[in-house]
mmCIF file of C-alpha atoms and ligand atoms in Angstrom:
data_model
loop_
_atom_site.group_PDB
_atom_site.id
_atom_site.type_symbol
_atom_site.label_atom_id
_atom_site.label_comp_id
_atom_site.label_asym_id
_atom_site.label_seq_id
_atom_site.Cartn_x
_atom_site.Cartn_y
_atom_site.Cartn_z
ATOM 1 C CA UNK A 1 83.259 -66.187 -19.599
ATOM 2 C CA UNK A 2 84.776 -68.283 -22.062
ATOM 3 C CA UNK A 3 83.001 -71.834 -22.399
ATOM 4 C CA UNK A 4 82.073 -74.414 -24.448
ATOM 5 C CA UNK A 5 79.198 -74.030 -26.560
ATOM 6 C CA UNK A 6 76.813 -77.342 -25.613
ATOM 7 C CA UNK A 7 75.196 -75.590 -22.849
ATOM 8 C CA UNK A 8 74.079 -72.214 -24.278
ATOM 9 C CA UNK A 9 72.718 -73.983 -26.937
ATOM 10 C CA UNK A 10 70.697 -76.537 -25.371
ATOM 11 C CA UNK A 11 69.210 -73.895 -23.203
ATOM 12 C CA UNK A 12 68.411 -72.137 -26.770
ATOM 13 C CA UNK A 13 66.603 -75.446 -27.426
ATOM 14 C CA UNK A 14 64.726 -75.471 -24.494
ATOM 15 C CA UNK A 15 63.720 -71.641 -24.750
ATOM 16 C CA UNK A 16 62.957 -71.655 -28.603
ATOM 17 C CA UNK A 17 65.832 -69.089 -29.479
ATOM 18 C CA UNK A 18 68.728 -69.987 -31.181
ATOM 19 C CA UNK A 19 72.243 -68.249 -30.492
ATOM 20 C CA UNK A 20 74.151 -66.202 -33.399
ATOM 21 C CA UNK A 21 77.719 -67.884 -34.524
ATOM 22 C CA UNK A 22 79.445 -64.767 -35.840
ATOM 23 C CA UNK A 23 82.106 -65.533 -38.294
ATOM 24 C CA UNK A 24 85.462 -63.193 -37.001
ATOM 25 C CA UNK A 25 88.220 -61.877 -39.395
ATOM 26 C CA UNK A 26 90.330 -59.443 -37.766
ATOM 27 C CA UNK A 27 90.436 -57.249 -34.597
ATOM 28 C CA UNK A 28 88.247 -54.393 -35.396
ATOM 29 C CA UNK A 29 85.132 -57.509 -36.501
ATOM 30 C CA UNK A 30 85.638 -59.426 -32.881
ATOM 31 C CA UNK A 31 86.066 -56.542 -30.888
ATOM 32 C CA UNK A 32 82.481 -55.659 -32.198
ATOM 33 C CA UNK A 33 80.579 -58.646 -32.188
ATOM 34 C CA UNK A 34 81.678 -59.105 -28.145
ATOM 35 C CA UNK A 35 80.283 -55.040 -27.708
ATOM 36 C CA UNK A 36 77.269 -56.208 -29.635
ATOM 37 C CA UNK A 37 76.359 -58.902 -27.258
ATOM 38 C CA UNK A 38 77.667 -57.851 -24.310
ATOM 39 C CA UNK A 39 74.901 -54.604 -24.707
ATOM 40 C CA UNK A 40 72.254 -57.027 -25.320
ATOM 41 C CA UNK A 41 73.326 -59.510 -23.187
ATOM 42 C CA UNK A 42 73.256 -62.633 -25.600
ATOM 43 C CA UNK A 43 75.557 -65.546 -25.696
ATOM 44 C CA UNK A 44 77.601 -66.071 -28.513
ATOM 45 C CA UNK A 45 79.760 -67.731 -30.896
ATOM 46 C CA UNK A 46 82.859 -66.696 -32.929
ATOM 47 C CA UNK A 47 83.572 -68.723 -35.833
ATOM 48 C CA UNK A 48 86.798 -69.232 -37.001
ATOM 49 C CA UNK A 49 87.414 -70.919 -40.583
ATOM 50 C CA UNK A 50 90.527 -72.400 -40.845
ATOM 51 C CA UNK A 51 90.940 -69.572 -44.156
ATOM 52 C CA UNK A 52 90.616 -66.601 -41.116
ATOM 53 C CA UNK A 53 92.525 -68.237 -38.360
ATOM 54 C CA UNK A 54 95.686 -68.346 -40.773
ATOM 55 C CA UNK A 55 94.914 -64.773 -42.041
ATOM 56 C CA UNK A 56 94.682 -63.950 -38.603
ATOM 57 C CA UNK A 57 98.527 -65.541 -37.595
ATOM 58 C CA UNK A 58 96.883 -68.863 -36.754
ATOM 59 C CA UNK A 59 94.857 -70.768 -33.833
ATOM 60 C CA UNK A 60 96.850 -69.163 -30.799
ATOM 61 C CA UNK A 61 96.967 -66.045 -31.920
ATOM 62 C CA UNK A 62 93.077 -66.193 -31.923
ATOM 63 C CA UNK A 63 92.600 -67.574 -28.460
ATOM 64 C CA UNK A 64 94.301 -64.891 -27.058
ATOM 65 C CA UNK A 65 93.254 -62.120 -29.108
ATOM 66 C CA UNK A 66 89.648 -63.373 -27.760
ATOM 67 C CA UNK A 67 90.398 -63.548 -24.583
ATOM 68 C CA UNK A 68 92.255 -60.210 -24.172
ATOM 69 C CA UNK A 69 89.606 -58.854 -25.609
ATOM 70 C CA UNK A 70 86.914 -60.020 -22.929
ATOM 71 C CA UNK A 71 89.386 -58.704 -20.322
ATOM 72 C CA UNK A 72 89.788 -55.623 -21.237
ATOM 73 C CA UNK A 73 86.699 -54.729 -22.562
ATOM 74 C CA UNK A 74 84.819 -56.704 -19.995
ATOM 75 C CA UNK A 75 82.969 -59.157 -21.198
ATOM 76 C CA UNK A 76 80.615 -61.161 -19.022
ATOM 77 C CA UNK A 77 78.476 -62.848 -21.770
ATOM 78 C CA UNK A 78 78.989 -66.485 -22.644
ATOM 79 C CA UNK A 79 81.641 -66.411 -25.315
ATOM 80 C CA UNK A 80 82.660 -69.848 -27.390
ATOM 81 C CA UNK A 81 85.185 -69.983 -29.810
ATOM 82 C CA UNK A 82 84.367 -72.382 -32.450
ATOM 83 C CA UNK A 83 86.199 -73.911 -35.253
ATOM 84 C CA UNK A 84 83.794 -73.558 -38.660
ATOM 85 C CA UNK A 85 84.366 -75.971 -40.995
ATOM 86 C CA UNK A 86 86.992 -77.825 -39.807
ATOM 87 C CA UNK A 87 89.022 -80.304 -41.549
ATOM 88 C CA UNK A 88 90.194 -83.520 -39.576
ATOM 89 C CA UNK A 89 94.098 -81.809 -38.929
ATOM 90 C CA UNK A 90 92.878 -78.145 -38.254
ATOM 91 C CA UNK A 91 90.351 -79.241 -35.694
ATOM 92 C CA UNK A 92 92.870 -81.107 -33.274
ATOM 93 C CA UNK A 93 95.116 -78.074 -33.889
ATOM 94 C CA UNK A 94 92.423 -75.792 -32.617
ATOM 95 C CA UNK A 95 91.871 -78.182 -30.083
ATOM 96 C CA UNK A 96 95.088 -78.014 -28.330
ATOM 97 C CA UNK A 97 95.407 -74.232 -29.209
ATOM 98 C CA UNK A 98 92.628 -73.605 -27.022
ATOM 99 C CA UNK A 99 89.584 -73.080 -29.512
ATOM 100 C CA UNK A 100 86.490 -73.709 -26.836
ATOM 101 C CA UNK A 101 84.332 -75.500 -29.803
ATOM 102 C CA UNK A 102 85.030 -77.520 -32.718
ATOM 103 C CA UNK A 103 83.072 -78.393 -35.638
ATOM 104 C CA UNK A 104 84.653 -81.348 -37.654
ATOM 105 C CA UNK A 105 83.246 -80.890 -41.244
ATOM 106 C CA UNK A 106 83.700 -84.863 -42.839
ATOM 107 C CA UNK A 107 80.264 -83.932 -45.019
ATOM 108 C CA UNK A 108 82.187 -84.441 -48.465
ATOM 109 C CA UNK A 109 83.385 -88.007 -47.057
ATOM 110 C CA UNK A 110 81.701 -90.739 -47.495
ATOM 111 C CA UNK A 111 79.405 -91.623 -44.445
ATOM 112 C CA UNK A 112 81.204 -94.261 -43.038
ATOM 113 C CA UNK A 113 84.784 -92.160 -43.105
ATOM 114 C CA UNK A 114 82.540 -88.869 -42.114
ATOM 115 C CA UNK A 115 81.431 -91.338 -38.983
ATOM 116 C CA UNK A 116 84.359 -92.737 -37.820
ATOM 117 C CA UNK A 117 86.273 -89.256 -37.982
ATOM 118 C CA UNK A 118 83.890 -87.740 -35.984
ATOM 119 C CA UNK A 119 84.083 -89.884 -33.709
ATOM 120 C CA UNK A 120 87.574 -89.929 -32.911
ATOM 121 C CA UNK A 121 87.527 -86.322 -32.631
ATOM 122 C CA UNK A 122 84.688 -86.071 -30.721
ATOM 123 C CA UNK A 123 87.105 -88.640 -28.760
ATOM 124 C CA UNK A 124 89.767 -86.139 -28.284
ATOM 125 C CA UNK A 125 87.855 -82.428 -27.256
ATOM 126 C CA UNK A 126 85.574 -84.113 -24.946
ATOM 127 C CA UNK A 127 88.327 -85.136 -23.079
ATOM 128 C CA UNK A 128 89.260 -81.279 -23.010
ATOM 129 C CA UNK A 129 85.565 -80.377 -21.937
ATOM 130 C CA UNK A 130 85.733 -78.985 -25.612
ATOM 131 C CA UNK A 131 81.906 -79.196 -27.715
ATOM 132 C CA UNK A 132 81.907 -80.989 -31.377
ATOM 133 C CA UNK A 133 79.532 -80.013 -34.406
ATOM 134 C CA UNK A 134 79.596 -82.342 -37.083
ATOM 135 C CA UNK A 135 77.501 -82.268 -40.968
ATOM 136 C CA UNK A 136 76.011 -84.543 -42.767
ATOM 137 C CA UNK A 137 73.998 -83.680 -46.294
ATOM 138 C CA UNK A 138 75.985 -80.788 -47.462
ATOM 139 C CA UNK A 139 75.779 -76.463 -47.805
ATOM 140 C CA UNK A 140 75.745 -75.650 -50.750
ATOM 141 C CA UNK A 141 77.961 -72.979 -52.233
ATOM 142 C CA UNK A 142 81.536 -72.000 -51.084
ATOM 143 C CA UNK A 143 83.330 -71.093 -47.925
ATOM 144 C CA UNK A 144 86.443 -69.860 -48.222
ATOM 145 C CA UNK A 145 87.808 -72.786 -50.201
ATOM 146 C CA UNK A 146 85.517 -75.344 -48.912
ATOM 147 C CA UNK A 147 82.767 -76.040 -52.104
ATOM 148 C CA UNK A 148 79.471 -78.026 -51.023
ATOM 149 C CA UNK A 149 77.282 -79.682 -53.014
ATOM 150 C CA UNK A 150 74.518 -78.797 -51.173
ATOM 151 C CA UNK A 151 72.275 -82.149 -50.552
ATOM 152 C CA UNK A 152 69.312 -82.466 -48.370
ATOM 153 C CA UNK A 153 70.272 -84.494 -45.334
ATOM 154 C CA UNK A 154 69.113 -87.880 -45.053
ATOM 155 C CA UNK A 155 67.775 -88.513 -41.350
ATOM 156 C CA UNK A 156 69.327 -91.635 -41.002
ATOM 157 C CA UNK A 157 72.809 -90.755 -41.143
ATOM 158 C CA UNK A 158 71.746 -87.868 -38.988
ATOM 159 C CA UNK A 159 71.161 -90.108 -36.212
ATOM 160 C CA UNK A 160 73.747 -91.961 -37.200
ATOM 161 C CA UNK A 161 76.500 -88.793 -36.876
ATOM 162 C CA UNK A 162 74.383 -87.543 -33.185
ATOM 163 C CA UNK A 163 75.087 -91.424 -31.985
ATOM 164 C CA UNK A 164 78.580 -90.473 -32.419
ATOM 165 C CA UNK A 165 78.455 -88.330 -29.667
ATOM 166 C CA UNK A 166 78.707 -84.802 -31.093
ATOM 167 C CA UNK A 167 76.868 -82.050 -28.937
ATOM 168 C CA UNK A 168 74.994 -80.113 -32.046
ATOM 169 C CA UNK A 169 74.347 -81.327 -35.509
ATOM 170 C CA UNK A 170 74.663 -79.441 -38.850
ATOM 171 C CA UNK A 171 72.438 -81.137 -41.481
ATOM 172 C CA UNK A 172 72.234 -79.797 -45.024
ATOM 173 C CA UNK A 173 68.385 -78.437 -45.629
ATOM 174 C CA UNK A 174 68.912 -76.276 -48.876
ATOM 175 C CA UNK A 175 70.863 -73.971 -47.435
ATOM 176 C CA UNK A 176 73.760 -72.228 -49.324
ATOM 177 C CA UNK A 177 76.445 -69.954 -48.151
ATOM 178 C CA UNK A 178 76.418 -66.603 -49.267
ATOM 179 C CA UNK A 179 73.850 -65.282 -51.288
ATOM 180 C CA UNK A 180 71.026 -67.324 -52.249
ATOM 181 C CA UNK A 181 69.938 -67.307 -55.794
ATOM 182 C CA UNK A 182 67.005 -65.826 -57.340
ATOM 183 C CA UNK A 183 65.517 -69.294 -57.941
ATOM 184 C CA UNK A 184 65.752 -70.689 -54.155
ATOM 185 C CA UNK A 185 63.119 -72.466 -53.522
ATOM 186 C CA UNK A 186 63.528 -71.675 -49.917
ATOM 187 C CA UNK A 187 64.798 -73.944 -46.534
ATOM 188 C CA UNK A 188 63.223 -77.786 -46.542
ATOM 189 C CA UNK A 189 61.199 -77.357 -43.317
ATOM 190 C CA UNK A 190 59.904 -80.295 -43.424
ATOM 191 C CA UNK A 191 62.847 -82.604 -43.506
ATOM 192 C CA UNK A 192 64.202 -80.708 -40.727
ATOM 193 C CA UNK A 193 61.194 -81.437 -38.961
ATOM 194 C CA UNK A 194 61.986 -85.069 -39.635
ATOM 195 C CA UNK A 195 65.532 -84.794 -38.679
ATOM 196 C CA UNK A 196 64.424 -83.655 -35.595
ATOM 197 C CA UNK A 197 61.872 -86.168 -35.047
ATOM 198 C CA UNK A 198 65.099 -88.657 -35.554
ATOM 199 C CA UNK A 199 67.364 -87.696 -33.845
ATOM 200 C CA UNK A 200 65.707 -85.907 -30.654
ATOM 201 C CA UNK A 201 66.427 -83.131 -28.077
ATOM 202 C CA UNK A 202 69.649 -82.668 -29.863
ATOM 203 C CA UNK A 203 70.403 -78.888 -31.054
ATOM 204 C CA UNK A 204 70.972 -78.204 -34.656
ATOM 205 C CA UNK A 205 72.770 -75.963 -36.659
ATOM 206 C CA UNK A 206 71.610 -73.709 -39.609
ATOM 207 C CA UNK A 207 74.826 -72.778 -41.831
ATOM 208 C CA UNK A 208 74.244 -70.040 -44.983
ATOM 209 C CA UNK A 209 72.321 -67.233 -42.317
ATOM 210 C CA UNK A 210 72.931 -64.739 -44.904
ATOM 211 C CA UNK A 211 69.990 -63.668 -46.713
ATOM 212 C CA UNK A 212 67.095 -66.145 -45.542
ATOM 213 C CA UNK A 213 63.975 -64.335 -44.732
ATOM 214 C CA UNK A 214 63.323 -63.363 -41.194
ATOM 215 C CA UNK A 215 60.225 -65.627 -40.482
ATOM 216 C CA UNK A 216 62.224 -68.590 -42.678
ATOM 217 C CA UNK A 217 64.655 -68.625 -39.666
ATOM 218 C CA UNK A 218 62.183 -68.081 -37.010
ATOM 219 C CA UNK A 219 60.007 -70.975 -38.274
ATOM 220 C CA UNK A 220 63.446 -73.145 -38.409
ATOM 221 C CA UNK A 221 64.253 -72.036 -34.854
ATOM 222 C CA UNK A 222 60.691 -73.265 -33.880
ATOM 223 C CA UNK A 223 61.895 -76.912 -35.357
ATOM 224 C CA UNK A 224 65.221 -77.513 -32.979
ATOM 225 C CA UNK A 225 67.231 -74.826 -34.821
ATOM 226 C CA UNK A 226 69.503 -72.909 -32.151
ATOM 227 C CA UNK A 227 72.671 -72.184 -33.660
ATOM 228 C CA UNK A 228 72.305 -70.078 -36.941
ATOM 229 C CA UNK A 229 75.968 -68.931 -39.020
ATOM 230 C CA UNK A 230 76.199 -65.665 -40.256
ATOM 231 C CA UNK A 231 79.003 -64.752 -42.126
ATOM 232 C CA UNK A 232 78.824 -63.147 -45.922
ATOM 233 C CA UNK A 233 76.282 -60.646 -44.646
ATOM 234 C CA UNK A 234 78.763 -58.790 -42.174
ATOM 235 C CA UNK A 235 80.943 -59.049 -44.610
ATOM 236 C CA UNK A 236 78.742 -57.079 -47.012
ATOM 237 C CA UNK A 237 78.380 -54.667 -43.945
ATOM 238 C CA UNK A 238 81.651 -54.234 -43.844
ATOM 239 C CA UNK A 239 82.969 -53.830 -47.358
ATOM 240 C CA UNK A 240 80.172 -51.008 -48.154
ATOM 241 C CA UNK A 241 81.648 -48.563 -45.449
ATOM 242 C CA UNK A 242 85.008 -49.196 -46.274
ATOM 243 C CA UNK A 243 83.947 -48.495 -49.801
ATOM 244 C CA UNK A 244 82.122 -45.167 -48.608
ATOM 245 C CA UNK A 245 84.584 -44.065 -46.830
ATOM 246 C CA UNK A 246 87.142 -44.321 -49.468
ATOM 247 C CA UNK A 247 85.088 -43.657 -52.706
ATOM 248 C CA UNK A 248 84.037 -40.377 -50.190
ATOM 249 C CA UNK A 249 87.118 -39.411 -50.484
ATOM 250 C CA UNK A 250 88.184 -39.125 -47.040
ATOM 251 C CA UNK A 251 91.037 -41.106 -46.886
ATOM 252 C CA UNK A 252 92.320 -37.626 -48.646
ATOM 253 C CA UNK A 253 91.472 -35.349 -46.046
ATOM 254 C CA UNK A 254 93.668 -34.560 -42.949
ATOM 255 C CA UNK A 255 94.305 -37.763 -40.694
ATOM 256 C CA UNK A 256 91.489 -39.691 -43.023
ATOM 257 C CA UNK A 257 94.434 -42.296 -43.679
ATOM 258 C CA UNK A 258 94.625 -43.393 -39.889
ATOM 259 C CA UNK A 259 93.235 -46.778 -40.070
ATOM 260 C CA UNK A 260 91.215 -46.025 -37.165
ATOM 261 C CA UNK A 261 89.033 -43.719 -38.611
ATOM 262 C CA UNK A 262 89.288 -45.534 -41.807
ATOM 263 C CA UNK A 263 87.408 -48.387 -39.922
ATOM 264 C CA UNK A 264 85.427 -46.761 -37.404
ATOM 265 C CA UNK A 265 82.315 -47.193 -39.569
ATOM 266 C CA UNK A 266 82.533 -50.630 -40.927
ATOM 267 C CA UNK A 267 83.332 -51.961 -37.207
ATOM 268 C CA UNK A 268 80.239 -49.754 -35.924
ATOM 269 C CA UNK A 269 78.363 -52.087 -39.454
ATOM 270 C CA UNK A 270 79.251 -54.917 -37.606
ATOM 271 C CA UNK A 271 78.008 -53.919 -34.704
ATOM 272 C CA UNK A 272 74.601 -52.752 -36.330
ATOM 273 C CA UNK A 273 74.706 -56.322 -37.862
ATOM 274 C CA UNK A 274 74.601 -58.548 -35.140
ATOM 275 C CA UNK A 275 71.943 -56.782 -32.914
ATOM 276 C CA UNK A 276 69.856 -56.685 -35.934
ATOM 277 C CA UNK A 277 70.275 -60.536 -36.341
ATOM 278 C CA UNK A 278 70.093 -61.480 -32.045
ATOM 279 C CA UNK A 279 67.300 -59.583 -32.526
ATOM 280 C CA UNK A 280 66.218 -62.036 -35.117
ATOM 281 C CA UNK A 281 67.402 -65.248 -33.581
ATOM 282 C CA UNK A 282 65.895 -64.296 -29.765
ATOM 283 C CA UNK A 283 68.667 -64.340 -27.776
ATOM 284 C CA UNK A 284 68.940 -61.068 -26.055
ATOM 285 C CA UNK A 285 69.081 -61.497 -22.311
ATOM 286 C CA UNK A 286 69.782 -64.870 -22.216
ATOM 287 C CA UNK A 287 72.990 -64.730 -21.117
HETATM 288 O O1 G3H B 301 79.791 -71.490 -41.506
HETATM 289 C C1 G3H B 301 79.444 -70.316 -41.714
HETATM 290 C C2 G3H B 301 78.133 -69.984 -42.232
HETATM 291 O O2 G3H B 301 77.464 -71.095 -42.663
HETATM 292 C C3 G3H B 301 78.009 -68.700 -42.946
HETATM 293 O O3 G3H B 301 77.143 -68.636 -44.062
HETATM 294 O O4 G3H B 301 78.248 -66.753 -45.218
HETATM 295 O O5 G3H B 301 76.039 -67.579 -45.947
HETATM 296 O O6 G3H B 301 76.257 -66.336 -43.813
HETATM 297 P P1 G3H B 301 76.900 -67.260 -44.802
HETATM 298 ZN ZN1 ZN B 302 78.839 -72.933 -42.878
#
C-alpha cells in the first residue's frame, strides 16, 4: 500500500534496520525499485527532488505514475512517496498533489527561520496524515541545484527541529552527496551518537548513501539511523549500461534503437542496485 513513511521507519528503529529511500527519475527507475522490493519484501521510499518531479511533468504526474504502477504490477510492500529536499513552496505543492511524505529542507536558513518553517509545514501534512523530515547541520556537496555546506549538526538545534514535531530528522554528520572524496575522513559517529542521546527514540536520516563503506552504514544504523538516501550510485548503475549498450554498438543492429531494449539493462542495474543495498540496510522481509 501506499502510506506515510513514520511508521515503517520507527519499526526500523525498533528492529535495528533502516529502510532504503530510492531517489526515482523516470518510469523504467520506479518501475524497478517497486520489483526490487516487492521480491524481497522490504518497505520503501521513493524520493522525489523537486529537479526530477519537474523532469518528470511535475508532482501529479508522479503520484499517479506510482500508484499505477503498484496496481498493475502488484505491489503489496509499504510504498511512501517522499519529497527530497524540499523547498518551503514545493513541499505544500507535493502536499496537496498527493506526495505521501515530505521533507522540508530549511538547513541553509538560519535556525530560527529553518524552525518556524518547519513547523508550519509540519502544521499543514499532518493534517493530511502526511510524515515531515526536516535538516539541520548541512550535506555537503550538491543535489541537483541544491549546494550544502556540509556542517556537523549541533544537537541542540536537533532537538530543537524534533520539538517541532517532524516524524524523522536529517542531521548533517559529514556526509556528502555523491561521491566522497579521497580525503573523507569518514561519518562523525560519535556526534550522531550524541544527537541521538538528545533527541531520543526519534528516527534519523542518513543523506549522501552513495559510496560509504558497508560496515560505516551498519554501525550508523546501530546509532538510530533508519532511513539511508541513495541516489548518485543508481545513477552510476544506470549510465554505465546505457553507455555499454551504445558504445557496443547495438543501438546499430536490427530493432537495437527500440528504447526498450535500449533500457532493458540499465533498469535490470537498478534493480541489481537496490537489493544489493536492502541487503545492506536489513530490511528484507520487513514489510
Ligand atoms: O537526498 C538524497 C540523498 O541524500 C542521495 O545522496 O546521491 O550521495 O546517494 P547520494
Ligand atoms: Zn540528500
Amino acid at each position: 500500500p501506499l502510506v506515510e513513511a513514520s511508521g515503517m521507519l520507527k519499526n526500523a528503529l525498533e528492529g535495528k534496520y533502516a529502510v532504503g529511500q530510492f531517489n526515482i527519475n523516470n518510469l523504467e527507475w520506479t518501475k524497478s525499485i517497486l520489483l526490487a522490493c516487492e521480491e524481497v519484501q522490504s518497505p520503501v521510499i521513493l524520493g522525489v527532488s523537486e529537479g526530477a518531479g519537474k523532469y518528470m511533468g511535475g508532482y501529479n504526474t508522479v503520484v499517479g505514475m506510482v500508484k499505477g504502477l503498484m496496481e498493475d504490477l502488484n505491489i503489496t510492500v509499504p510504498v511512501a512517496i517522499h519529497l527530497d529536499h524540499g523547498s518551503f513552496e514545493g513541499a505544500k505543492k507535493a502536499i496537496a498533489a498527493g506526495f505521501t511524505s515530505v521533507m522540508f529542507d530549511g538547513s541553509h536558513y538560519d535556525i530560527e527561520e529553518n524552525l518556524q518553517k518547519t513547523r508550519e509545514i509540519v502544521k499543514i501534512a499532518h493534517e493530511k496524515g502526511i510524515s515531515v523530515e526536516a535538516e539541520v547541520g548541512s550535506i555537503g556537496g550538491e543535489e541537483d541545484g541544491v549546494i550544502g555546506k556540509g556542517e556537523v549538526a549541533d544537537p541542540q538545534e536537533c532537538l530543537k527541529l524534533v520539538e517541532c514535531g517532524i516524524d524523522f530528522l536529517a542531521a548533517g554528520i559529514g556526509n556528502i552527496h555523491g561521491a566522497y572524496p579521497e580525503n573523507w575522513e569518514g561519518l562523525d559517529l560519535e556526534v550522531l551518537a550524541e544527537i541521538q542521546k538528545t533527541v531520543g527514540e526519534v528516527p534519523m536520516v542518513l543523506h549522501g548513501g552513495t559510496g560509504i563503506p558497508a560496515e560505516m552504514v551498519q554501525d550508523a544504523i546501530k546509532l538510530g539511523i533508519s532511513k539511508v538516501n541513495v541516489n548518485t550510485e543508481l545513477q552510476w548503475a544506470f549510465a554505465a549500461e546505457v553507455r555499454n549498450y551504445i558504445e557496443s554498438g547495438k543501438d546499430k543492429e536490427g530493432k537495437g534503437f527500440d528504447p526498450r531494449k535500449i533500457l532493458a539493462k540499465p533498469a535490470q542495474a537498478i534493480i541489481d542496485g537496490v537489493k544489493e543495498k536492502i541487503e545492506i540496510f536489513g530490511s528484507a522481509h520487513k514489510a
